[in-house]
PDB file of N, CA and C in Angstrom:
ATOM      1  N   MET K   1      96.194 -36.088  77.583  1.00  0.00           N
ATOM      2  CA  MET K   1      97.281 -36.582  76.780  1.00  0.00           C
ATOM      3  C   MET K   1      98.030 -35.387  76.187  1.00  0.00           C
ATOM      4  N   ASP K   2      99.320 -35.418  76.299  1.00  0.00           N
ATOM      5  CA  ASP K   2     100.147 -34.345  75.756  1.00  0.00           C
ATOM      6  C   ASP K   2     100.544 -34.699  74.322  1.00  0.00           C
ATOM      7  N   ARG K   3      99.769 -34.236  73.379  1.00  0.00           N
ATOM      8  CA  ARG K   3      99.992 -34.572  71.969  1.00  0.00           C
ATOM      9  C   ARG K   3     101.307 -34.024  71.436  1.00  0.00           C
ATOM     10  N   LYS K   4     101.692 -32.848  71.879  1.00  0.00           N
ATOM     11  CA  LYS K   4     102.950 -32.254  71.401  1.00  0.00           C
ATOM     12  C   LYS K   4     104.160 -33.070  71.852  1.00  0.00           C
ATOM     13  N   LEU K   5     104.094 -33.621  73.055  1.00  0.00           N
ATOM     14  CA  LEU K   5     105.173 -34.467  73.562  1.00  0.00           C
ATOM     15  C   LEU K   5     105.275 -35.749  72.725  1.00  0.00           C
ATOM     16  N   ILE K   6     104.139 -36.322  72.378  1.00  0.00           N
ATOM     17  CA  ILE K   6     104.134 -37.522  71.536  1.00  0.00           C
ATOM     18  C   ILE K   6     104.638 -37.203  70.134  1.00  0.00           C
ATOM     19  N   GLU K   7     104.249 -36.054  69.611  1.00  0.00           N
ATOM     20  CA  GLU K   7     104.744 -35.646  68.286  1.00  0.00           C
ATOM     21  C   GLU K   7     106.262 -35.489  68.302  1.00  0.00           C
ATOM     22  N   LYS K   8     106.795 -34.900  69.339  1.00  0.00           N
ATOM     23  CA  LYS K   8     108.252 -34.743  69.471  1.00  0.00           C
ATOM     24  C   LYS K   8     108.936 -36.103  69.534  1.00  0.00           C
ATOM     25  N   TYR K   9     108.348 -37.035  70.282  1.00  0.00           N
ATOM     26  CA  TYR K   9     108.890 -38.394  70.385  1.00  0.00           C
ATOM     27  C   TYR K   9     108.907 -39.081  69.018  1.00  0.00           C
ATOM     28  N   ILE K  10     107.796 -39.004  68.298  1.00  0.00           N
ATOM     29  CA  ILE K  10     107.693 -39.660  66.999  1.00  0.00           C
ATOM     30  C   ILE K  10     108.699 -39.078  66.007  1.00  0.00           C
ATOM     31  N   ASN K  11     108.870 -37.783  66.022  1.00  0.00           N
ATOM     32  CA  ASN K  11     109.782 -37.129  65.080  1.00  0.00           C
ATOM     33  C   ASN K  11     111.259 -37.279  65.455  1.00  0.00           C
ATOM     34  N   SER K  12     111.555 -37.826  66.626  1.00  0.00           N
ATOM     35  CA  SER K  12     112.943 -37.934  67.060  1.00  0.00           C
ATOM     36  C   SER K  12     113.673 -39.148  66.490  1.00  0.00           C
ATOM     37  N   PHE K  13     112.975 -40.026  65.781  1.00  0.00           N
ATOM     38  CA  PHE K  13     113.590 -41.242  65.258  1.00  0.00           C
ATOM     39  C   PHE K  13     113.852 -41.142  63.774  1.00  0.00           C
ATOM     40  N   ASP K  14     114.881 -41.891  63.329  1.00  0.00           N
ATOM     41  CA  ASP K  14     115.215 -41.916  61.907  1.00  0.00           C
ATOM     42  C   ASP K  14     114.250 -42.784  61.112  1.00  0.00           C
ATOM     43  N   LYS K  15     113.858 -43.937  61.675  1.00  0.00           N
ATOM     44  CA  LYS K  15     112.889 -44.805  61.005  1.00  0.00           C
ATOM     45  C   LYS K  15     111.512 -44.185  61.172  1.00  0.00           C
ATOM     46  N   LYS K  16     110.946 -43.761  60.087  1.00  0.00           N
ATOM     47  CA  LYS K  16     109.647 -43.079  60.137  1.00  0.00           C
ATOM     48  C   LYS K  16     108.516 -44.041  59.802  1.00  0.00           C
ATOM     49  N   ILE K  17     107.759 -44.406  60.796  1.00  0.00           N
ATOM     50  CA  ILE K  17     106.537 -45.170  60.590  1.00  0.00           C
ATOM     51  C   ILE K  17     105.398 -44.195  60.300  1.00  0.00           C
ATOM     52  N   VAL K  18     105.437 -43.075  60.962  1.00  0.00           N
ATOM     53  CA  VAL K  18     104.462 -42.006  60.733  1.00  0.00           C
ATOM     54  C   VAL K  18     105.135 -40.991  59.816  1.00  0.00           C
ATOM     55  N   SER K  19     104.732 -40.980  58.552  1.00  0.00           N
ATOM     56  CA  SER K  19     105.379 -40.082  57.594  1.00  0.00           C
ATOM     57  C   SER K  19     104.847 -38.656  57.699  1.00  0.00           C
ATOM     58  N   VAL K  20     103.572 -38.515  58.036  1.00  0.00           N
ATOM     59  CA  VAL K  20     102.962 -37.186  58.199  1.00  0.00           C
ATOM     60  C   VAL K  20     102.203 -37.183  59.515  1.00  0.00           C
ATOM     61  N   LEU K  21     102.513 -36.208  60.345  1.00  0.00           N
ATOM     62  CA  LEU K  21     101.782 -36.013  61.596  1.00  0.00           C
ATOM     63  C   LEU K  21     101.584 -34.518  61.785  1.00  0.00           C
ATOM     64  N   ASP K  22     100.378 -34.055  61.505  1.00  0.00           N
ATOM     65  CA  ASP K  22     100.036 -32.645  61.650  1.00  0.00           C
ATOM     66  C   ASP K  22      98.883 -32.542  62.647  1.00  0.00           C
ATOM     67  N   LEU K  23      99.220 -32.230  63.876  1.00  0.00           N
ATOM     68  CA  LEU K  23      98.215 -32.178  64.932  1.00  0.00           C
ATOM     69  C   LEU K  23      97.277 -30.987  64.792  1.00  0.00           C
ATOM     70  N   ASP K  24      97.748 -29.904  64.189  1.00  0.00           N
ATOM     71  CA  ASP K  24      96.890 -28.728  63.998  1.00  0.00           C
ATOM     72  C   ASP K  24      95.764 -29.006  63.008  1.00  0.00           C
ATOM     73  N   LYS K  25      96.080 -29.735  61.934  1.00  0.00           N
ATOM     74  CA  LYS K  25      95.078 -30.079  60.923  1.00  0.00           C
ATOM     75  C   LYS K  25      94.457 -31.453  61.158  1.00  0.00           C
ATOM     76  N   CYS K  26      94.910 -32.145  62.211  1.00  0.00           N
ATOM     77  CA  CYS K  26      94.426 -33.497  62.548  1.00  0.00           C
ATOM     78  C   CYS K  26      94.622 -34.468  61.384  1.00  0.00           C
ATOM     79  N   LYS K  27      95.822 -34.474  60.811  1.00  0.00           N
ATOM     80  CA  LYS K  27      96.153 -35.352  59.691  1.00  0.00           C
ATOM     81  C   LYS K  27      97.314 -36.263  60.068  1.00  0.00           C
ATOM     82  N   ILE K  28      97.254 -37.511  59.576  1.00  0.00           N
ATOM     83  CA  ILE K  28      98.303 -38.488  59.830  1.00  0.00           C
ATOM     84  C   ILE K  28      98.419 -39.412  58.637  1.00  0.00           C
ATOM     85  N   GLU K  29      99.633 -39.888  58.361  1.00  0.00           N
ATOM     86  CA  GLU K  29      99.877 -40.883  57.326  1.00  0.00           C
ATOM     87  C   GLU K  29     100.959 -41.822  57.816  1.00  0.00           C
ATOM     88  N   TYR K  30     100.762 -43.098  57.539  1.00  0.00           N
ATOM     89  CA  TYR K  30     101.740 -44.117  57.921  1.00  0.00           C
ATOM     90  C   TYR K  30     102.515 -44.563  56.701  1.00  0.00           C
ATOM     91  N   SER K  31     103.744 -45.020  56.911  1.00  0.00           N
ATOM     92  CA  SER K  31     104.538 -45.563  55.816  1.00  0.00           C
ATOM     93  C   SER K  31     105.311 -46.774  56.329  1.00  0.00           C
ATOM     94  N   GLY K  32     105.458 -47.746  55.459  1.00  0.00           N
ATOM     95  CA  GLY K  32     106.234 -48.928  55.819  1.00  0.00           C
ATOM     96  C   GLY K  32     105.445 -50.017  56.519  1.00  0.00           C
ATOM     97  N   ILE K  33     104.176 -49.782  56.817  1.00  0.00           N
ATOM     98  CA  ILE K  33     103.338 -50.799  57.440  1.00  0.00           C
ATOM     99  C   ILE K  33     102.133 -51.053  56.549  1.00  0.00           C
ATOM    100  N   LYS K  34     101.512 -52.205  56.726  1.00  0.00           N
ATOM    101  CA  LYS K  34     100.335 -52.558  55.934  1.00  0.00           C
ATOM    102  C   LYS K  34      99.095 -52.023  56.632  1.00  0.00           C
ATOM    103  N   THR K  35      98.237 -51.391  55.844  1.00  0.00           N
ATOM    104  CA  THR K  35      96.982 -50.885  56.395  1.00  0.00           C
ATOM    105  C   THR K  35      95.821 -51.469  55.602  1.00  0.00           C
ATOM    106  N   GLY K  36      94.803 -51.894  56.314  1.00  0.00           N
ATOM    107  CA  GLY K  36      93.624 -52.452  55.673  1.00  0.00           C
ATOM    108  C   GLY K  36      92.722 -51.402  55.072  1.00  0.00           C
ATOM    109  N   ARG K  37      92.769 -50.215  55.620  1.00  0.00           N
ATOM    110  CA  ARG K  37      91.999 -49.101  55.064  1.00  0.00           C
ATOM    111  C   ARG K  37      92.852 -47.841  55.167  1.00  0.00           C
ATOM    112  N   ASP K  38      92.506 -46.859  54.398  1.00  0.00           N
ATOM    113  CA  ASP K  38      93.265 -45.619  54.343  1.00  0.00           C
ATOM    114  C   ASP K  38      93.005 -44.789  55.612  1.00  0.00           C
ATOM    115  N   ILE K  39      94.070 -44.479  56.332  1.00  0.00           N
ATOM    116  CA  ILE K  39      93.957 -43.688  57.552  1.00  0.00           C
ATOM    117  C   ILE K  39      94.656 -42.354  57.306  1.00  0.00           C
ATOM    118  N   ARG K  40      93.896 -41.273  57.368  1.00  0.00           N
ATOM    119  CA  ARG K  40      94.465 -39.941  57.144  1.00  0.00           C
ATOM    120  C   ARG K  40      94.049 -38.934  58.201  1.00  0.00           C
ATOM    121  N   ASP K  41      92.987 -39.212  58.931  1.00  0.00           N
ATOM    122  CA  ASP K  41      92.478 -38.262  59.910  1.00  0.00           C
ATOM    123  C   ASP K  41      92.769 -38.731  61.332  1.00  0.00           C
ATOM    124  N   ILE K  42      92.861 -37.765  62.236  1.00  0.00           N
ATOM    125  CA  ILE K  42      93.024 -38.050  63.660  1.00  0.00           C
ATOM    126  C   ILE K  42      91.732 -37.612  64.350  1.00  0.00           C
ATOM    127  N   PRO K  43      90.779 -38.549  64.520  1.00  0.00           N
ATOM    128  CA  PRO K  43      89.512 -38.160  65.131  1.00  0.00           C
ATOM    129  C   PRO K  43      89.600 -37.968  66.646  1.00  0.00           C
ATOM    130  N   GLY K  44      90.570 -38.593  67.270  1.00  0.00           N
ATOM    131  CA  GLY K  44      90.693 -38.495  68.726  1.00  0.00           C
ATOM    132  C   GLY K  44      92.066 -38.957  69.179  1.00  0.00           C
ATOM    133  N   ASP K  45      92.160 -39.268  70.455  1.00  0.00           N
ATOM    134  CA  ASP K  45      93.453 -39.659  71.021  1.00  0.00           C
ATOM    135  C   ASP K  45      93.893 -41.060  70.601  1.00  0.00           C
ATOM    136  N   GLU K  46      92.964 -41.878  70.140  1.00  0.00           N
ATOM    137  CA  GLU K  46      93.304 -43.248  69.769  1.00  0.00           C
ATOM    138  C   GLU K  46      94.373 -43.290  68.673  1.00  0.00           C
ATOM    139  N   GLU K  47      94.230 -42.468  67.661  1.00  0.00           N
ATOM    140  CA  GLU K  47      95.172 -42.485  66.536  1.00  0.00           C
ATOM    141  C   GLU K  47      96.556 -41.985  66.952  1.00  0.00           C
ATOM    142  N   VAL K  48      96.605 -41.008  67.832  1.00  0.00           N
ATOM    143  CA  VAL K  48      97.886 -40.503  68.335  1.00  0.00           C
ATOM    144  C   VAL K  48      98.562 -41.586  69.170  1.00  0.00           C
ATOM    145  N   SER K  49      97.776 -42.293  69.981  1.00  0.00           N
ATOM    146  CA  SER K  49      98.323 -43.391  70.785  1.00  0.00           C
ATOM    147  C   SER K  49      98.848 -44.508  69.901  1.00  0.00           C
ATOM    148  N   ARG K  50      98.115 -44.831  68.838  1.00  0.00           N
ATOM    149  CA  ARG K  50      98.569 -45.873  67.913  1.00  0.00           C
ATOM    150  C   ARG K  50      99.878 -45.465  67.240  1.00  0.00           C
ATOM    151  N   ALA K  51      99.989 -44.217  66.829  1.00  0.00           N
ATOM    152  CA  ALA K  51     101.212 -43.737  66.198  1.00  0.00           C
ATOM    153  C   ALA K  51     102.397 -43.848  67.160  1.00  0.00           C
ATOM    154  N   PHE K  52     102.172 -43.510  68.422  1.00  0.00           N
ATOM    155  CA  PHE K  52     103.222 -43.641  69.444  1.00  0.00           C
ATOM    156  C   PHE K  52     103.645 -45.097  69.602  1.00  0.00           C
ATOM    157  N   LEU K  53     102.663 -45.991  69.728  1.00  0.00           N
ATOM    158  CA  LEU K  53     102.974 -47.407  69.933  1.00  0.00           C
ATOM    159  C   LEU K  53     103.688 -48.021  68.728  1.00  0.00           C
ATOM    160  N   LEU K  54     103.250 -47.689  67.529  1.00  0.00           N
ATOM    161  CA  LEU K  54     103.906 -48.214  66.334  1.00  0.00           C
ATOM    162  C   LEU K  54     105.342 -47.714  66.223  1.00  0.00           C
ATOM    163  N   THR K  55     105.556 -46.455  66.548  1.00  0.00           N
ATOM    164  CA  THR K  55     106.910 -45.894  66.523  1.00  0.00           C
ATOM    165  C   THR K  55     107.797 -46.605  67.539  1.00  0.00           C
ATOM    166  N   ARG K  56     107.265 -46.850  68.709  1.00  0.00           N
ATOM    167  CA  ARG K  56     108.041 -47.538  69.745  1.00  0.00           C
ATOM    168  C   ARG K  56     108.323 -48.991  69.360  1.00  0.00           C
ATOM    169  N   LEU K  57     107.323 -49.686  68.818  1.00  0.00           N
ATOM    170  CA  LEU K  57     107.522 -51.074  68.400  1.00  0.00           C
ATOM    171  C   LEU K  57     108.673 -51.210  67.402  1.00  0.00           C
ATOM    172  N   VAL K  58     108.715 -50.315  66.436  1.00  0.00           N
ATOM    173  CA  VAL K  58     109.719 -50.418  65.376  1.00  0.00           C
ATOM    174  C   VAL K  58     111.080 -49.884  65.834  1.00  0.00           C
ATOM    175  N   ASN K  59     111.110 -48.729  66.458  1.00  0.00           N
ATOM    176  CA  ASN K  59     112.381 -48.071  66.758  1.00  0.00           C
ATOM    177  C   ASN K  59     113.048 -48.546  68.048  1.00  0.00           C
ATOM    178  N   GLU K  60     112.281 -48.846  69.065  1.00  0.00           N
ATOM    179  CA  GLU K  60     112.887 -49.239  70.333  1.00  0.00           C
ATOM    180  C   GLU K  60     112.880 -50.739  70.565  1.00  0.00           C
ATOM    181  N   LEU K  61     111.824 -51.407  70.111  1.00  0.00           N
ATOM    182  CA  LEU K  61     111.697 -52.829  70.396  1.00  0.00           C
ATOM    183  C   LEU K  61     112.104 -53.721  69.230  1.00  0.00           C
ATOM    184  N   GLY K  62     112.422 -53.130  68.077  1.00  0.00           N
ATOM    185  CA  GLY K  62     113.003 -53.867  66.964  1.00  0.00           C
ATOM    186  C   GLY K  62     112.053 -54.685  66.112  1.00  0.00           C
ATOM    187  N   TYR K  63     110.772 -54.387  66.170  1.00  0.00           N
ATOM    188  CA  TYR K  63     109.842 -55.110  65.318  1.00  0.00           C
ATOM    189  C   TYR K  63     110.024 -54.654  63.874  1.00  0.00           C
ATOM    190  N   PRO K  64     109.992 -55.589  62.910  1.00  0.00           N
ATOM    191  CA  PRO K  64     110.078 -55.178  61.500  1.00  0.00           C
ATOM    192  C   PRO K  64     108.780 -54.504  61.061  1.00  0.00           C
ATOM    193  N   ALA K  65     108.896 -53.342  60.471  1.00  0.00           N
ATOM    194  CA  ALA K  65     107.722 -52.552  60.087  1.00  0.00           C
ATOM    195  C   ALA K  65     106.874 -53.270  59.050  1.00  0.00           C
ATOM    196  N   ASP K  66     107.500 -54.016  58.172  1.00  0.00           N
ATOM    197  CA  ASP K  66     106.725 -54.683  57.123  1.00  0.00           C
ATOM    198  C   ASP K  66     105.912 -55.867  57.636  1.00  0.00           C
ATOM    199  N   ARG K  67     106.081 -56.237  58.892  1.00  0.00           N
ATOM    200  CA  ARG K  67     105.306 -57.331  59.489  1.00  0.00           C
ATOM    201  C   ARG K  67     104.129 -56.823  60.316  1.00  0.00           C
ATOM    202  N   ILE K  68     103.947 -55.510  60.366  1.00  0.00           N
ATOM    203  CA  ILE K  68     102.872 -54.915  61.162  1.00  0.00           C
ATOM    204  C   ILE K  68     101.699 -54.571  60.248  1.00  0.00           C
ATOM    205  N   GLU K  69     100.508 -54.982  60.661  1.00  0.00           N
ATOM    206  CA  GLU K  69      99.289 -54.650  59.927  1.00  0.00           C
ATOM    207  C   GLU K  69      98.312 -53.975  60.879  1.00  0.00           C
ATOM    208  N   ILE K  70      97.668 -52.926  60.395  1.00  0.00           N
ATOM    209  CA  ILE K  70      96.645 -52.264  61.195  1.00  0.00           C
ATOM    210  C   ILE K  70      95.374 -52.136  60.366  1.00  0.00           C
ATOM    211  N   GLU K  71      94.242 -52.116  61.056  1.00  0.00           N
ATOM    212  CA  GLU K  71      92.924 -51.950  60.440  1.00  0.00           C
ATOM    213  C   GLU K  71      92.661 -52.973  59.335  1.00  0.00           C
ATOM    214  N   THR K  72      93.082 -54.203  59.554  1.00  0.00           N
ATOM    215  CA  THR K  72      92.818 -55.275  58.612  1.00  0.00           C
ATOM    216  C   THR K  72      91.567 -56.011  59.073  1.00  0.00           C
ATOM    217  N   GLU K  73      90.614 -56.185  58.181  1.00  0.00           N
ATOM    218  CA  GLU K  73      89.364 -56.846  58.536  1.00  0.00           C
ATOM    219  C   GLU K  73      89.448 -58.331  58.206  1.00  0.00           C
ATOM    220  N   TYR K  74      88.932 -59.123  59.111  1.00  0.00           N
ATOM    221  CA  TYR K  74      88.856 -60.568  58.940  1.00  0.00           C
ATOM    222  C   TYR K  74      87.426 -61.008  59.185  1.00  0.00           C
ATOM    223  N   THR K  75      87.012 -62.050  58.495  1.00  0.00           N
ATOM    224  CA  THR K  75      85.692 -62.598  58.764  1.00  0.00           C
ATOM    225  C   THR K  75      85.813 -63.582  59.916  1.00  0.00           C
ATOM    226  N   ALA K  76      84.806 -63.625  60.735  1.00  0.00           N
ATOM    227  CA  ALA K  76      84.801 -64.527  61.870  1.00  0.00           C
ATOM    228  C   ALA K  76      83.457 -65.232  61.942  1.00  0.00           C
ATOM    229  N   GLY K  77      83.485 -66.417  62.446  1.00  0.00           N
ATOM    230  CA  GLY K  77      82.245 -67.155  62.610  1.00  0.00           C
ATOM    231  C   GLY K  77      81.828 -67.872  61.348  1.00  0.00           C
ATOM    232  N   ARG K  78      80.678 -68.457  61.420  1.00  0.00           N
ATOM    233  CA  ARG K  78      80.148 -69.208  60.293  1.00  0.00           C
ATOM    234  C   ARG K  78      79.285 -68.305  59.422  1.00  0.00           C
ATOM    235  N   PRO K  79      79.174 -68.656  58.154  1.00  0.00           N
ATOM    236  CA  PRO K  79      78.230 -67.910  57.317  1.00  0.00           C
ATOM    237  C   PRO K  79      76.809 -68.265  57.731  1.00  0.00           C
ATOM    238  N   HIS K  80      75.857 -67.509  57.280  1.00  0.00           N
ATOM    239  CA  HIS K  80      74.458 -67.817  57.565  1.00  0.00           C
ATOM    240  C   HIS K  80      74.128 -69.150  56.901  1.00  0.00           C
ATOM    241  N   THR K  81      73.967 -70.180  57.705  1.00  0.00           N
ATOM    242  CA  THR K  81      73.888 -71.543  57.173  1.00  0.00           C
ATOM    243  C   THR K  81      72.677 -71.786  56.291  1.00  0.00           C
ATOM    244  N   ARG K  82      71.525 -71.320  56.684  1.00  0.00           N
ATOM    245  CA  ARG K  82      70.322 -71.610  55.910  1.00  0.00           C
ATOM    246  C   ARG K  82      70.387 -70.956  54.525  1.00  0.00           C
ATOM    247  N   THR K  83      70.687 -69.684  54.478  1.00  0.00           N
ATOM    248  CA  THR K  83      70.782 -68.966  53.210  1.00  0.00           C
ATOM    249  C   THR K  83      71.918 -69.517  52.367  1.00  0.00           C
ATOM    250  N   THR K  84      73.049 -69.753  52.988  1.00  0.00           N
ATOM    251  CA  THR K  84      74.206 -70.255  52.257  1.00  0.00           C
ATOM    252  C   THR K  84      73.928 -71.639  51.687  1.00  0.00           C
ATOM    253  N   THR K  85      73.296 -72.491  52.466  1.00  0.00           N
ATOM    254  CA  THR K  85      73.003 -73.847  52.008  1.00  0.00           C
ATOM    255  C   THR K  85      72.088 -73.825  50.796  1.00  0.00           C
ATOM    256  N   TYR K  86      71.008 -73.034  50.858  1.00  0.00           N
ATOM    257  CA  TYR K  86      70.096 -72.946  49.723  1.00  0.00           C
ATOM    258  C   TYR K  86      70.793 -72.371  48.496  1.00  0.00           C
ATOM    259  N   TYR K  87      71.619 -71.366  48.677  1.00  0.00           N
ATOM    260  CA  TYR K  87      72.343 -70.760  47.562  1.00  0.00           C
ATOM    261  C   TYR K  87      73.312 -71.767  46.956  1.00  0.00           C
ATOM    262  N   GLN K  88      74.013 -72.527  47.789  1.00  0.00           N
ATOM    263  CA  GLN K  88      74.963 -73.512  47.280  1.00  0.00           C
ATOM    264  C   GLN K  88      74.243 -74.604  46.494  1.00  0.00           C
ATOM    265  N   ARG K  89      73.078 -75.053  47.002  1.00  0.00           N
ATOM    266  CA  ARG K  89      72.310 -76.068  46.282  1.00  0.00           C
ATOM    267  C   ARG K  89      71.815 -75.530  44.947  1.00  0.00           C
ATOM    268  N   PHE K  90      71.335 -74.282  44.927  1.00  0.00           N
ATOM    269  CA  PHE K  90      70.855 -73.661  43.702  1.00  0.00           C
ATOM    270  C   PHE K  90      71.979 -73.561  42.677  1.00  0.00           C
ATOM    271  N   CYS K  91      73.161 -73.141  43.113  1.00  0.00           N
ATOM    272  CA  CYS K  91      74.288 -73.017  42.203  1.00  0.00           C
ATOM    273  C   CYS K  91      74.749 -74.375  41.703  1.00  0.00           C
ATOM    274  N   THR K  92      74.667 -75.396  42.549  1.00  0.00           N
ATOM    275  CA  THR K  92      75.062 -76.742  42.150  1.00  0.00           C
ATOM    276  C   THR K  92      74.138 -77.264  41.066  1.00  0.00           C
ATOM    277  N   VAL K  93      72.851 -77.067  41.246  1.00  0.00           N
ATOM    278  CA  VAL K  93      71.876 -77.546  40.267  1.00  0.00           C
ATOM    279  C   VAL K  93      71.977 -76.746  38.976  1.00  0.00           C
ATOM    280  N   LEU K  94      72.050 -75.436  39.103  1.00  0.00           N
ATOM    281  CA  LEU K  94      72.040 -74.557  37.937  1.00  0.00           C
ATOM    282  C   LEU K  94      73.357 -74.593  37.178  1.00  0.00           C
ATOM    283  N   CYS K  95      74.460 -74.512  37.892  1.00  0.00           N
ATOM    284  CA  CYS K  95      75.773 -74.377  37.258  1.00  0.00           C
ATOM    285  C   CYS K  95      76.520 -75.702  37.122  1.00  0.00           C
ATOM    286  N   GLY K  96      76.088 -76.716  37.848  1.00  0.00           N
ATOM    287  CA  GLY K  96      76.777 -77.989  37.799  1.00  0.00           C
ATOM    288  C   GLY K  96      78.076 -77.998  38.579  1.00  0.00           C
ATOM    289  N   LYS K  97      78.190 -77.089  39.549  1.00  0.00           N
ATOM    290  CA  LYS K  97      79.426 -76.988  40.343  1.00  0.00           C
ATOM    291  C   LYS K  97      79.161 -77.433  41.757  1.00  0.00           C
TER     292      LYS K  97
END
């Protein structure tokens, strides 16, 4: 992957989704998008690829930056039914809820 070419591409647009991109220090910061966790380091090529894709989505394809979320965690599946059931019964008896 040619990181310098991607950096040049990202810096060529007026709308800055990537506010800081320092490939020498492996640092990155996003602006204008929602992030579920703080992203500041570039551990590998994945983060550079994400920065490229986000820049393209907003600047070339017209996606609104404020509608993009990255690294947002969601719960999936059911809770542990046995433990949850006993806890709910205990709270109902104890708290009256």
